[in-house]
mmCIF file of C-alpha atoms in Angstrom:
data_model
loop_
_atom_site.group_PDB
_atom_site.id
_atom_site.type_symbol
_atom_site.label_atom_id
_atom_site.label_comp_id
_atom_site.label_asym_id
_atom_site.label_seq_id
_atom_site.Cartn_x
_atom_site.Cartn_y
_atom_site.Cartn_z
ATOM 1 C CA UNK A 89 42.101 32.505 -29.330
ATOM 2 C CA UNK A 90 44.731 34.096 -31.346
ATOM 3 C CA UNK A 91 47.503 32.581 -29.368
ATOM 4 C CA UNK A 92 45.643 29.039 -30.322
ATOM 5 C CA UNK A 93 46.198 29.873 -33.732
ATOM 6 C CA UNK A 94 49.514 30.767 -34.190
ATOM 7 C CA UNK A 95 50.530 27.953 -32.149
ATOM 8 C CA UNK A 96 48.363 24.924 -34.093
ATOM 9 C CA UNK A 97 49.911 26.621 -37.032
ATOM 10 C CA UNK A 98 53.584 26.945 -35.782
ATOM 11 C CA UNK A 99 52.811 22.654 -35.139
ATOM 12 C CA UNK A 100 51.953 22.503 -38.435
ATOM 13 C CA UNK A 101 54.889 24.111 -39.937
ATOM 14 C CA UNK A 102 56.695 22.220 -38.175
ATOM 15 C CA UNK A 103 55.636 18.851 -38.771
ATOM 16 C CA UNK A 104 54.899 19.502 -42.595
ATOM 17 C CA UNK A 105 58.624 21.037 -42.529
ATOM 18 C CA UNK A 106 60.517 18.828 -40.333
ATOM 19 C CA UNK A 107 59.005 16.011 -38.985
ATOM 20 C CA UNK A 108 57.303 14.616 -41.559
ATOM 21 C CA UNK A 109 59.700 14.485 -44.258
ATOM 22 C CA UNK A 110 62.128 12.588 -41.511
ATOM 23 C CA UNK A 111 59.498 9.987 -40.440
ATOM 24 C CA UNK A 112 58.929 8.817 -43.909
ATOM 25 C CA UNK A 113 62.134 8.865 -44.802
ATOM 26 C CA UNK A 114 62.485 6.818 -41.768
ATOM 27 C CA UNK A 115 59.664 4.255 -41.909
ATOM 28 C CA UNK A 116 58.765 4.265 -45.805
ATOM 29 C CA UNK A 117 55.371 6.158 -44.788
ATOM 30 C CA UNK A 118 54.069 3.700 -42.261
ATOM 31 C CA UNK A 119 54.626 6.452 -39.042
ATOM 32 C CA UNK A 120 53.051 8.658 -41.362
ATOM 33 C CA UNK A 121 49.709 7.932 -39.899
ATOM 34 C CA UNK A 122 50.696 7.727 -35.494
ATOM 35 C CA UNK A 123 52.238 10.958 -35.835
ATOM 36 C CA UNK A 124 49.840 12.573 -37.610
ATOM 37 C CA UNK A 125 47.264 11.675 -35.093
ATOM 38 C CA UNK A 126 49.908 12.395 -32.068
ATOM 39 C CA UNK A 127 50.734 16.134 -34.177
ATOM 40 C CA UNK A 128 46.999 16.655 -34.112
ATOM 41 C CA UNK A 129 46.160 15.788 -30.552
ATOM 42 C CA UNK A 130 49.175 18.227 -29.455
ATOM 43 C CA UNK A 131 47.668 21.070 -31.118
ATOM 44 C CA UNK A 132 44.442 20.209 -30.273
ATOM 45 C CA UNK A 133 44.981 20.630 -26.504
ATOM 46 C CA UNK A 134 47.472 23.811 -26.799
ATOM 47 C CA UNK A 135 44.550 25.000 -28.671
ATOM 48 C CA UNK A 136 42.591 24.112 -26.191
ATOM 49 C CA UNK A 137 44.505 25.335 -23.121
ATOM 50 C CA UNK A 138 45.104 28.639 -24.762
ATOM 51 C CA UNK A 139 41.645 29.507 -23.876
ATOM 52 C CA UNK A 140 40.830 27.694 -21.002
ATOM 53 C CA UNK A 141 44.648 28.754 -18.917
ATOM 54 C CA UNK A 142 43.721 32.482 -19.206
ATOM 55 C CA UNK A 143 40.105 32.123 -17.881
ATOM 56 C CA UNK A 144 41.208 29.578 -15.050
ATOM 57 C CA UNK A 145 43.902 32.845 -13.690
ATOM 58 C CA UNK A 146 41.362 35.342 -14.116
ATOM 59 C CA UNK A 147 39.464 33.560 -11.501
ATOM 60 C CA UNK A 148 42.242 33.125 -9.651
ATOM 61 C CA UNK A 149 42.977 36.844 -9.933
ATOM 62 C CA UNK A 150 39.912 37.494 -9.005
ATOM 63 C CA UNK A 151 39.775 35.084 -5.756
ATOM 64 C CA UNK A 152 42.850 36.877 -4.256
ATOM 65 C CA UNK A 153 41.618 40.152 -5.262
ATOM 66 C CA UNK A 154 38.199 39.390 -3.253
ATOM 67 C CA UNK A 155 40.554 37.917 -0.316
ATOM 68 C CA UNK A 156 42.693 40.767 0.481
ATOM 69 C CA UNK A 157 40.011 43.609 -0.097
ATOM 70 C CA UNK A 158 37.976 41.235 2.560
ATOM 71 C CA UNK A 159 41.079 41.337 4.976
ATOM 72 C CA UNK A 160 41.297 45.025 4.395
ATOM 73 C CA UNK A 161 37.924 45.516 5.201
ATOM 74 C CA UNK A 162 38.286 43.356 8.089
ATOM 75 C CA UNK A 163 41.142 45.541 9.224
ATOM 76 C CA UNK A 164 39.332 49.052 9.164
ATOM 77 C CA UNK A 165 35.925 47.309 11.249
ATOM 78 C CA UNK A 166 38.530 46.425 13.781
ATOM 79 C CA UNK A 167 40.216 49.438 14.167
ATOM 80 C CA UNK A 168 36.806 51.844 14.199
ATOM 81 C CA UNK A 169 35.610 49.240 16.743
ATOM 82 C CA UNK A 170 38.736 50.056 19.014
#
């Protein structure tokens, strides 16, 4: 959640730095608006996957964990069976 928010805010930055000074300089204020919306939508979904990424490898973690302590299990039936 943390990681969200320092990167929406590094976007920002950026764009109130940077970008937006350029585009109207640019267009006279008329990209103003489209790359607002596009600036918002990007930090939106980093926002976004900054929550969901981490909780999508924990299950994977988790998955393989459950997958080799099965085939290790596996493993010592056979060999007390033999």
């Amino acid at each position: 959640l943390v990681l969200g928010l320092l990167i929406a805010g590094g976007v920002h930055a950026t764009k109130s730095v940077v970008v937006r000074p350029a585009v109207t300089a640019t267009t006279g204020g008329a990209g103003n608006i489209p790359v607002s919306v596009a600036e918002d939508l990007t930090s939106t979904i980093i926002s976004i996957l900054s929550v969901v990424v981490p909780v999508i490898i924990a299950c994977i973690l988790i998955l393989i964990t459950s997958w080799v302590i099965y085939r290790l299990w596996v493993r010592a039936r056979k060999t007390v069976n033999s």
